[in-house]
Amino acid sequence: MANAKLWGLKKSPWVFHVAAASCNNCDIEILDILTPRWDVERFGIVLVGSPRHADALLVTGVLNRKSLPRVLRVYEQTPKPCLVICVGTCTCDTHMFAPSYNVVGPYDKYLPVDVYIPGCPPKPEAMIIGVVKALARL
Amino acid sequence: MSVVRVLFSYIVFPGLIFTAVVGLFLTWIDRKVTARIHWRVGPPWYQPYADFLKLLLKETIIPEGSSKVLFLLGPIMGLVAMSILAVMLFSMNINPHNTFVGDLIVIIYLLAIPPLGLMLGGSASKNPLASVGVSREMTQYFAYELPFLIVIAGIILKSGGSVKFGEIILAQRASGPFLYSISGVIAAVVILLSAQAKLGFVPFDSPEAEQEIMAGPYIEYSGVPLAMYKVVRAMMLFLLPLFLISVLWGGFANWWAILKFLLIIVLMILIKNTNPRLRIDQSLRFFWLGIGGLSIIGLVLAVYGL
Ligand code: SF4
């Protein structure tokens, strides 16, 4: 039973894209990996429109006082088990926005983060390898 | 003994399990062909099964303040209706004498139940985007059902005024498929486009537009009910072309029918992939004025036996 669960989760991770105040570069790179050139549907990865359908949350952008409650709410709305994948340096360690009055810190202070994909923005290849590593570790 | 047989036919073959497995395979064909059209590689063959398994084993969330019973009833209604429909279509294709008066009407109603369940479940989920999706679904339902019914009336006329599904198949076995006439071609076009709308394929997917209303009525579904909806969708993808073949193209008389079946599926996928999404008012106008007019012409032609 546990094996079947793992297999299903590994073979079809549906991702929901949480754009929490990013500069949009990371978002565009995420859309890149769905294009024919990278084609992540090969691995069963599909971008879904609702957090209820998601198995993984791709979070982008630096966490600030406005976006924190929203991100937490989206995380609560996602059925478990779900992965949290941090895309971009912003999400991993707040990047150059660290001194800002509005920034509340990296995501792992608030959410159980599974993968960190640094880069500003990370390359699509980096994101794919990040997801693959996360799935291999499950 | 006979109870076991009836249960077997509803649950295993050709009912729920068989139709679901074949239907999920057809959704793989859909995704693979779509991917090839996009010049991509596409998912492996077991992808729909993996999706289904994963959804079954995930947490099911019922949104707070929603009507629990209706919310869960939506997918179950679709599932039950599709299983019954599968048994009816198969048994009548295998033995057309196994028919009763008015079973065509029953089949039409069974085809109407999955959208109804979707509307009920979606509106019970207490989500504004879902209610937008439901209202579009309802509008679109009225849009495509009218030409669909007119065309079915034409088919009844052609088969000599019988509302028995089996007799329609028998009439075609006796005097050739209805498709090989002008009104038959018109009927095929209309049924194909209505099937497209019933399945929520592009260009008629405004009720569940991913980009604007985030999957519409499905938005609050997760886990098992979502898996059921996927299966209902897959079963419809299997049964609607089967219905089309049965009423117009001579039924499953021989193995050629499988080729016909695949041809219809690929045609639907090609329509899906080469058209942009219509706005809801556009699709209403398309179905009532364009396709509706066409279906009335088909009906008149059917009266004169063309
Ligand atoms: S990591 Fe860089 S590209 Fe990504 S959101 Fe932050 S600033 Fe933008």
Short mmCIF file of C-alpha atoms and ligand atoms in Angstrom, two decimals:
data_model
loop_
_atom_site.label_atom_id
_atom_site.label_comp_id
_atom_site.label_asym_id
_atom_site.label_seq_id
_atom_site.Cartn_x
_atom_site.Cartn_y
_atom_site.Cartn_z
CA MET A 1 0.00 0.00 0.00
CA ALA A 2 2.70 2.46 0.99
CA ASN A 3 4.64 1.46 -2.09
CA ALA A 4 1.68 2.09 -4.36
CA LYS A 5 1.20 5.47 -2.77
CA LEU A 6 4.82 6.38 -3.33
CA TRP A 7 4.75 5.13 -6.89
CA GLY A 8 1.67 7.18 -7.70
CA LEU A 9 3.10 10.26 -6.11
CA LYS A 10 6.42 9.86 -7.86
CA LYS A 11 4.95 9.23 -11.25
CA SER A 12 2.40 12.00 -11.26
CA PRO A 13 3.37 15.03 -9.22
CA TRP A 14 0.91 17.77 -10.10
CA VAL A 15 2.30 21.14 -9.27
CA PHE A 16 0.56 24.31 -8.25
CA HIS A 17 2.39 27.53 -8.82
CA VAL A 18 2.28 29.87 -5.84
CA ALA A 19 3.56 33.19 -7.10
CA ALA A 20 4.06 34.99 -3.80
CA ALA A 21 5.41 38.38 -4.81
CA SER A 22 8.20 37.27 -7.05
CA CYS A 23 9.72 39.51 -9.66
CA ASN A 24 8.13 37.23 -12.29
CA ASN A 25 11.41 35.94 -13.63
CA CYS A 26 11.11 32.73 -11.67
CA ASP A 27 7.51 32.36 -12.84
CA ILE A 28 8.51 32.69 -16.45
CA GLU A 29 11.22 30.10 -15.98
CA ILE A 30 8.66 27.75 -14.44
CA LEU A 31 6.46 28.17 -17.48
CA ASP A 32 9.53 27.36 -19.56
CA ILE A 33 9.75 23.85 -18.23
CA LEU A 34 6.27 23.11 -19.55
CA THR A 35 7.18 24.10 -23.10
CA PRO A 36 8.02 21.49 -25.75
CA ARG A 37 11.73 22.05 -25.24
CA TRP A 38 11.76 20.68 -21.68
CA ASP A 39 8.37 18.92 -21.66
CA VAL A 40 7.99 17.81 -18.07
CA GLU A 41 4.77 16.00 -18.93
CA ARG A 42 7.15 13.15 -19.80
CA PHE A 43 7.47 12.67 -16.05
CA GLY A 44 3.79 13.19 -15.41
CA ILE A 45 4.29 16.69 -14.06
CA VAL A 46 1.28 18.82 -14.85
CA LEU A 47 0.57 22.39 -13.86
CA VAL A 48 -2.85 22.50 -12.21
CA GLY A 49 -5.07 25.49 -11.53
CA SER A 50 -6.22 24.74 -8.01
CA PRO A 51 -4.22 23.92 -4.87
CA ARG A 52 -6.77 21.19 -4.13
CA HIS A 53 -5.43 19.18 -7.06
CA ALA A 54 -1.78 19.77 -6.26
CA ASP A 55 0.88 17.42 -4.93
CA ALA A 56 3.65 19.94 -4.95
CA LEU A 57 3.68 23.68 -4.39
CA LEU A 58 6.19 25.63 -6.41
CA VAL A 59 6.72 28.78 -4.41
CA THR A 60 8.48 31.79 -5.90
CA GLY A 61 9.29 35.19 -4.60
CA VAL A 62 10.40 36.65 -1.33
CA LEU A 63 8.09 36.11 1.61
CA ASN A 64 6.73 39.38 3.00
CA ARG A 65 4.14 40.45 5.51
CA LYS A 66 1.39 40.53 2.89
CA SER A 67 2.12 37.24 1.21
CA LEU A 68 2.89 35.13 4.29
CA PRO A 69 -0.74 34.55 5.39
CA ARG A 70 -1.75 33.79 1.81
CA VAL A 71 1.02 31.28 1.32
CA LEU A 72 0.17 29.57 4.58
CA ARG A 73 -3.45 29.43 3.58
CA VAL A 74 -2.63 27.87 0.23
CA TYR A 75 -0.47 25.32 2.02
CA GLU A 76 -3.35 24.47 4.36
CA GLN A 77 -5.70 24.09 1.40
CA THR A 78 -3.47 21.58 -0.31
CA PRO A 79 -4.32 17.95 0.42
CA LYS A 80 -1.48 16.09 2.09
CA PRO A 81 0.98 14.58 1.33
CA CYS A 82 2.37 17.55 -0.52
CA LEU A 83 5.86 18.79 -1.32
CA VAL A 84 7.01 22.36 -1.03
CA ILE A 85 9.56 23.34 -3.64
CA CYS A 86 11.33 26.67 -3.26
CA VAL A 87 12.25 28.14 -6.62
CA GLY A 88 14.72 30.98 -6.72
CA THR A 89 17.17 32.47 -4.29
CA CYS A 90 14.45 34.75 -2.98
CA THR A 91 12.60 31.82 -1.50
CA CYS A 92 15.68 30.06 -0.18
CA ASP A 93 17.23 32.92 1.80
CA THR A 94 15.42 36.20 0.94
CA HIS A 95 18.23 37.16 -1.45
CA MET A 96 18.96 40.89 -1.81
CA PHE A 97 15.71 41.82 -0.09
CA ALA A 98 16.94 40.65 3.30
CA PRO A 99 17.35 44.14 4.83
CA SER A 100 13.84 45.23 3.82
CA TYR A 101 11.37 46.16 6.57
CA ASN A 102 8.67 44.12 4.89
CA VAL A 103 10.46 40.80 4.48
CA VAL A 104 9.70 38.17 7.08
CA GLY A 105 12.36 35.66 6.20
CA PRO A 106 12.89 32.50 4.19
CA TYR A 107 10.16 29.95 3.68
CA ASP A 108 11.64 27.24 5.85
CA LYS A 109 10.84 29.34 8.89
CA TYR A 110 7.14 28.73 8.25
CA LEU A 111 6.73 25.71 5.98
CA PRO A 112 8.34 22.25 5.75
CA VAL A 113 10.39 22.87 2.61
CA ASP A 114 11.50 19.77 0.68
CA VAL A 115 13.62 21.23 -2.10
CA TYR A 116 15.64 24.39 -2.48
CA ILE A 117 16.43 25.46 -6.01
CA PRO A 118 18.69 28.51 -5.85
CA GLY A 119 19.37 30.79 -8.77
CA CYS A 120 18.09 34.13 -9.88
CA PRO A 121 16.18 32.79 -11.69
CA PRO A 122 17.17 29.11 -11.69
CA LYS A 123 17.59 27.42 -15.02
CA PRO A 124 14.83 25.07 -16.11
CA GLU A 125 17.32 22.21 -15.99
CA ALA A 126 18.07 23.09 -12.38
CA MET A 127 14.38 22.95 -11.52
CA ILE A 128 13.92 19.59 -13.19
CA ILE A 129 16.90 18.10 -11.37
CA GLY A 130 15.62 19.57 -8.13
CA VAL A 131 12.25 17.91 -8.50
CA VAL A 132 13.86 14.64 -9.55
CA LYS A 133 16.09 14.68 -6.48
CA ALA A 134 13.15 15.41 -4.23
CA LEU A 135 11.21 12.51 -5.69
CA ALA A 136 14.18 10.18 -5.41
CA ARG A 137 14.49 11.00 -1.73
CA LEU A 138 10.89 10.16 -0.89
CA MET B 1 -26.50 -17.08 -10.48
CA SER B 2 -28.24 -14.44 -12.54
CA VAL B 3 -27.76 -11.88 -9.77
CA VAL B 4 -24.04 -12.56 -9.87
CA ARG B 5 -24.06 -12.18 -13.63
CA VAL B 6 -25.89 -8.89 -13.46
CA LEU B 7 -23.53 -7.59 -10.81
CA PHE B 8 -20.56 -8.79 -12.85
CA SER B 9 -21.83 -7.02 -15.93
CA TYR B 10 -22.34 -3.74 -14.09
CA ILE B 11 -19.16 -3.76 -12.08
CA VAL B 12 -16.56 -5.65 -14.10
CA PHE B 13 -17.41 -6.19 -17.75
CA PRO B 14 -18.55 -4.14 -19.59
CA GLY B 15 -19.53 -1.87 -16.75
CA LEU B 16 -17.40 0.12 -14.37
CA ILE B 17 -13.97 -1.50 -14.35
CA PHE B 18 -13.61 -2.42 -18.01
CA THR B 19 -14.90 0.93 -19.23
CA ALA B 20 -12.75 2.81 -16.76
CA VAL B 21 -9.57 0.96 -17.74
CA VAL B 22 -10.18 1.41 -21.46
CA GLY B 23 -11.28 4.99 -20.95
CA LEU B 24 -8.16 5.87 -18.97
CA PHE B 25 -6.10 4.35 -21.75
CA LEU B 26 -7.96 6.58 -24.20
CA THR B 27 -7.10 9.62 -22.10
CA TRP B 28 -3.49 8.55 -22.47
CA ILE B 29 -3.96 8.46 -26.26
CA ASP B 30 -5.43 11.93 -25.97
CA ARG B 31 -2.46 13.25 -24.02
CA LYS B 32 0.09 11.50 -26.19
CA VAL B 33 -1.40 12.73 -29.47
CA THR B 34 -1.68 16.22 -28.00
CA ALA B 35 1.97 16.05 -27.01
CA ARG B 36 3.01 14.88 -30.45
CA ILE B 37 1.07 17.76 -32.00
CA HIS B 38 2.99 20.10 -29.69
CA TRP B 39 6.18 18.38 -30.84
CA ARG B 40 6.73 16.99 -27.36
CA VAL B 41 7.39 13.47 -26.14
CA GLY B 42 4.38 13.18 -23.89
CA PRO B 43 3.63 11.01 -20.86
CA PRO B 44 4.25 7.26 -20.67
CA TRP B 45 1.35 4.85 -21.15
CA TYR B 46 0.75 4.25 -17.45
CA GLN B 47 0.34 7.95 -16.73
CA PRO B 48 -3.48 8.04 -16.30
CA TYR B 49 -3.32 5.00 -14.01
CA ALA B 50 -0.61 6.61 -11.92
CA ASP B 51 -2.68 9.78 -11.67
CA PHE B 52 -5.71 7.78 -10.65
CA LEU B 53 -3.83 5.77 -8.02
CA LYS B 54 -2.24 8.84 -6.56
CA LEU B 55 -5.55 10.67 -6.31
CA LEU B 56 -7.15 7.66 -4.62
CA LEU B 57 -4.52 7.66 -1.90
CA LYS B 58 -4.50 11.36 -1.24
CA GLU B 59 -6.32 13.26 1.42
CA THR B 60 -9.89 14.23 0.54
CA ILE B 61 -10.84 17.69 1.64
CA ILE B 62 -14.48 18.71 1.90
CA PRO B 63 -14.66 22.48 2.00
CA GLU B 64 -16.05 24.02 5.12
CA GLY B 65 -19.67 25.11 4.86
CA SER B 66 -20.37 23.11 1.74
CA SER B 67 -23.16 20.60 1.43
CA LYS B 68 -21.30 17.38 2.13
CA VAL B 69 -23.82 14.98 0.61
CA LEU B 70 -24.28 16.89 -2.63
CA PHE B 71 -20.57 17.52 -2.91
CA LEU B 72 -19.81 13.81 -2.81
CA LEU B 73 -22.93 12.79 -4.73
CA GLY B 74 -21.83 14.68 -7.85
CA PRO B 75 -19.06 12.30 -8.96
CA ILE B 76 -20.94 9.19 -7.79
CA MET B 77 -23.93 10.08 -9.94
CA GLY B 78 -21.71 10.36 -12.97
CA LEU B 79 -19.98 7.09 -12.21
CA VAL B 80 -23.20 5.14 -11.77
CA ALA B 81 -24.78 6.63 -14.89
CA MET B 82 -21.74 5.82 -16.99
CA SER B 83 -21.57 2.22 -15.73
CA ILE B 84 -25.23 1.64 -16.62
CA LEU B 85 -24.71 3.30 -19.98
CA ALA B 86 -21.72 1.06 -20.68
CA VAL B 87 -23.74 -2.05 -19.96
CA MET B 88 -26.61 -0.88 -22.16
CA LEU B 89 -24.46 0.10 -25.11
CA PHE B 90 -22.44 -3.10 -25.00
CA SER B 91 -25.29 -5.51 -24.51
CA MET B 92 -27.21 -3.93 -27.37
CA ASN B 93 -24.23 -3.95 -29.67
CA ILE B 94 -23.64 -7.61 -28.93
CA ASN B 95 -27.28 -8.62 -29.15
CA PRO B 96 -29.51 -5.92 -30.70
CA HIS B 97 -32.66 -7.95 -30.00
CA ASN B 98 -32.04 -7.36 -26.32
CA THR B 99 -33.87 -4.03 -26.48
CA PHE B 100 -36.91 -2.46 -24.88
CA VAL B 101 -39.22 0.39 -25.84
CA GLY B 102 -37.72 3.79 -25.12
CA ASP B 103 -34.20 2.70 -24.28
CA LEU B 104 -32.83 5.39 -26.57
CA ILE B 105 -34.51 7.93 -24.30
CA VAL B 106 -32.92 6.24 -21.28
CA ILE B 107 -29.52 6.47 -22.94
CA ILE B 108 -30.01 10.17 -23.66
CA TYR B 109 -30.91 10.78 -20.03
CA LEU B 110 -27.93 8.75 -18.83
CA LEU B 111 -25.69 10.88 -21.02
CA ALA B 112 -27.15 13.96 -19.33
CA ILE B 113 -26.41 12.80 -15.80
CA PRO B 114 -22.62 13.43 -15.58
CA PRO B 115 -22.95 17.15 -16.40
CA LEU B 116 -25.83 17.30 -13.94
CA GLY B 117 -23.72 15.71 -11.23
CA LEU B 118 -20.92 18.11 -12.04
CA MET B 119 -23.28 21.06 -11.70
CA LEU B 120 -24.64 19.79 -8.39
CA GLY B 121 -21.23 19.05 -6.94
CA GLY B 122 -19.71 22.24 -8.22
CA SER B 123 -22.44 24.45 -6.85
CA ALA B 124 -22.33 22.59 -3.54
CA SER B 125 -18.65 23.35 -3.13
CA LYS B 126 -19.23 26.95 -2.11
CA ASN B 127 -16.58 28.47 -4.28
CA PRO B 128 -17.26 31.55 -6.43
CA LEU B 129 -15.13 30.28 -9.30
CA ALA B 130 -16.96 26.96 -9.18
CA SER B 131 -20.30 28.73 -9.44
CA VAL B 132 -19.08 30.67 -12.45
CA GLY B 133 -18.06 27.35 -13.96
CA VAL B 134 -21.39 25.78 -13.09
CA SER B 135 -23.36 28.59 -14.70
CA ARG B 136 -21.29 28.23 -17.84
CA GLU B 137 -21.68 24.47 -17.77
CA MET B 138 -25.43 24.89 -17.52
CA THR B 139 -25.58 27.37 -20.37
CA GLN B 140 -23.43 25.15 -22.49
CA TYR B 141 -25.54 22.14 -21.62
CA PHE B 142 -28.65 23.86 -22.95
CA ALA B 143 -26.66 24.95 -25.96
CA TYR B 144 -25.45 21.53 -27.12
CA GLU B 145 -28.41 19.46 -26.01
CA LEU B 146 -30.84 21.11 -28.45
CA PRO B 147 -29.06 20.21 -31.71
CA PHE B 148 -28.17 16.83 -30.21
CA LEU B 149 -31.82 16.00 -29.59
CA ILE B 150 -32.92 17.26 -33.01
CA VAL B 151 -30.36 14.98 -34.61
CA ILE B 152 -31.48 12.03 -32.51
CA ALA B 153 -35.02 12.72 -33.75
CA GLY B 154 -33.68 12.51 -37.29
CA ILE B 155 -32.04 9.18 -36.51
CA ILE B 156 -35.30 7.83 -35.08
CA LEU B 157 -37.05 8.87 -38.29
CA LYS B 158 -34.47 7.11 -40.42
CA SER B 159 -34.82 3.88 -38.51
CA GLY B 160 -38.55 3.81 -39.21
CA GLY B 161 -39.83 5.59 -36.14
CA SER B 162 -38.59 3.27 -33.45
CA VAL B 163 -37.20 4.60 -30.21
CA LYS B 164 -35.48 1.30 -29.57
CA PHE B 165 -31.71 1.46 -29.60
CA GLY B 166 -31.39 -2.15 -30.73
CA GLU B 167 -33.71 -1.58 -33.66
CA ILE B 168 -31.62 1.34 -34.83
CA ILE B 169 -28.64 -0.99 -34.94
CA LEU B 170 -30.67 -3.70 -36.67
CA ALA B 171 -31.99 -1.24 -39.25
CA GLN B 172 -28.43 -0.27 -40.06
CA ARG B 173 -27.34 -3.88 -40.35
CA ALA B 174 -30.22 -4.47 -42.76
CA SER B 175 -29.80 -1.47 -45.03
CA GLY B 176 -26.35 0.00 -44.41
CA PRO B 177 -25.16 2.55 -41.85
CA PHE B 178 -27.06 5.82 -41.65
CA LEU B 179 -23.80 7.67 -42.00
CA TYR B 180 -23.71 7.11 -45.75
CA SER B 181 -26.29 9.80 -46.51
CA ILE B 182 -26.34 13.57 -46.34
CA SER B 183 -28.43 13.75 -43.20
CA GLY B 184 -26.24 11.03 -41.66
CA VAL B 185 -23.11 13.08 -42.21
CA ILE B 186 -24.83 16.12 -40.72
CA ALA B 187 -25.90 14.04 -37.73
CA ALA B 188 -22.35 12.78 -37.28
CA VAL B 189 -20.94 16.30 -37.29
CA VAL B 190 -23.50 17.48 -34.76
CA ILE B 191 -23.01 14.51 -32.44
CA LEU B 192 -19.24 14.85 -32.68
CA LEU B 193 -19.35 18.51 -31.68
CA SER B 194 -21.83 17.87 -28.86
CA ALA B 195 -19.60 15.07 -27.62
CA GLN B 196 -16.73 17.53 -27.67
CA ALA B 197 -18.78 19.88 -25.50
CA LYS B 198 -19.95 17.10 -23.19
CA LEU B 199 -16.36 16.08 -22.60
CA GLY B 200 -15.35 19.65 -21.96
CA PHE B 201 -12.74 19.58 -24.71
CA VAL B 202 -11.47 22.75 -26.36
CA PRO B 203 -13.10 24.71 -28.08
CA PHE B 204 -16.01 24.19 -25.68
CA ASP B 205 -14.11 24.08 -22.41
CA SER B 206 -15.11 27.47 -21.05
CA PRO B 207 -16.88 25.82 -18.04
CA GLU B 208 -13.55 24.53 -16.78
CA ALA B 209 -11.16 27.01 -18.28
CA GLU B 210 -7.89 26.37 -16.44
CA GLN B 211 -6.48 29.81 -17.06
CA GLU B 212 -9.41 31.97 -16.00
CA ILE B 213 -11.54 30.07 -13.49
CA MET B 214 -9.08 27.36 -12.39
CA ALA B 215 -10.91 24.22 -13.49
CA GLY B 216 -14.34 25.67 -12.62
CA PRO B 217 -16.63 23.14 -10.90
CA TYR B 218 -13.68 20.87 -10.13
CA ILE B 219 -11.83 23.51 -8.18
CA GLU B 220 -12.66 22.29 -4.67
CA TYR B 221 -12.34 18.59 -5.42
CA SER B 222 -9.37 16.63 -4.18
CA GLY B 223 -8.44 13.02 -3.64
CA VAL B 224 -11.06 10.35 -4.25
CA PRO B 225 -13.90 12.49 -5.68
CA LEU B 226 -11.48 14.11 -8.10
CA ALA B 227 -10.29 10.66 -9.17
CA MET B 228 -13.93 9.70 -9.74
CA TYR B 229 -14.44 12.73 -11.95
CA LYS B 230 -11.37 11.79 -13.94
CA VAL B 231 -12.77 8.30 -14.39
CA VAL B 232 -16.19 9.63 -15.39
CA ARG B 233 -14.51 11.81 -17.96
CA ALA B 234 -12.48 8.86 -19.22
CA MET B 235 -15.57 6.66 -19.44
CA MET B 236 -17.37 9.35 -21.40
CA LEU B 237 -14.42 9.52 -23.75
CA PHE B 238 -14.95 5.82 -24.37
CA LEU B 239 -18.75 5.76 -24.50
CA LEU B 240 -19.56 8.82 -26.59
CA PRO B 241 -17.70 7.62 -29.71
CA LEU B 242 -19.24 4.20 -29.08
CA PHE B 243 -22.67 5.83 -29.04
CA LEU B 244 -21.88 7.68 -32.24
CA ILE B 245 -20.79 4.48 -33.97
CA SER B 246 -23.84 2.62 -32.71
CA VAL B 247 -26.43 5.09 -33.92
CA LEU B 248 -24.78 6.12 -37.16
CA TRP B 249 -22.02 3.81 -38.27
CA GLY B 250 -23.54 0.37 -37.95
CA GLY B 251 -22.54 -0.49 -34.40
CA PHE B 252 -19.89 -3.00 -33.40
CA ALA B 253 -20.74 -5.44 -36.16
CA ASN B 254 -17.15 -6.56 -36.74
CA TRP B 255 -13.59 -5.69 -35.81
CA TRP B 256 -13.50 -2.80 -38.28
CA ALA B 257 -15.49 -0.96 -35.68
CA ILE B 258 -12.33 -0.55 -33.60
CA LEU B 259 -10.69 1.34 -36.45
CA LYS B 260 -13.77 3.53 -36.81
CA PHE B 261 -13.66 4.12 -33.09
CA LEU B 262 -10.01 5.19 -33.13
CA LEU B 263 -10.69 7.40 -36.13
CA ILE B 264 -13.41 9.25 -34.23
CA ILE B 265 -11.21 9.61 -31.14
CA VAL B 266 -8.33 11.02 -33.15
CA LEU B 267 -10.70 13.37 -34.95
CA MET B 268 -11.90 14.67 -31.60
CA ILE B 269 -8.35 15.14 -30.37
CA LEU B 270 -7.45 17.01 -33.56
CA ILE B 271 -10.44 19.33 -33.18
CA LYS B 272 -9.38 19.86 -29.59
CA ASN B 273 -5.84 20.77 -30.51
CA THR B 274 -6.44 23.03 -33.47
CA ASN B 275 -9.06 25.36 -32.05
CA PRO B 276 -9.01 28.18 -29.54
CA ARG B 277 -11.47 28.30 -26.68
CA LEU B 278 -14.83 29.91 -27.41
CA ARG B 279 -16.39 32.34 -24.99
CA ILE B 280 -19.60 31.02 -23.49
CA ASP B 281 -21.80 33.36 -25.54
CA GLN B 282 -19.93 32.39 -28.67
CA SER B 283 -20.41 28.71 -28.05
CA LEU B 284 -24.11 29.28 -27.32
CA ARG B 285 -24.52 31.12 -30.59
CA PHE B 286 -22.50 28.47 -32.39
CA PHE B 287 -24.66 25.65 -31.11
CA TRP B 288 -28.06 27.29 -31.44
CA LEU B 289 -27.67 29.23 -34.68
CA GLY B 290 -24.95 27.38 -36.53
CA ILE B 291 -25.18 23.77 -35.45
CA GLY B 292 -28.89 24.07 -34.58
CA GLY B 293 -29.68 25.26 -38.10
CA LEU B 294 -27.57 22.47 -39.53
CA SER B 295 -29.37 19.88 -37.43
CA ILE B 296 -32.78 21.14 -38.56
CA ILE B 297 -31.63 20.84 -42.18
CA GLY B 298 -30.53 17.30 -41.32
CA LEU B 299 -33.94 16.55 -39.82
CA VAL B 300 -35.75 17.83 -42.93
CA LEU B 301 -33.47 15.76 -45.15
CA ALA B 302 -34.14 12.73 -42.94
CA VAL B 303 -37.88 13.23 -43.41
CA TYR B 304 -37.36 12.98 -47.17
CA GLY B 305 -35.14 9.96 -46.68
CA LEU B 306 -31.94 11.55 -47.95
S1 SF4 C 1 15.03 34.68 -7.23
FE1 SF4 C 1 15.55 36.32 -8.61
S2 SF4 C 1 14.30 35.92 -10.42
FE2 SF4 C 1 13.42 34.75 -8.74
S3 SF4 C 1 11.85 36.04 -7.88
FE3 SF4 C 1 13.72 36.40 -6.71
S4 SF4 C 1 14.66 38.16 -7.70
FE4 SF4 C 1 13.15 37.32 -9.12
#
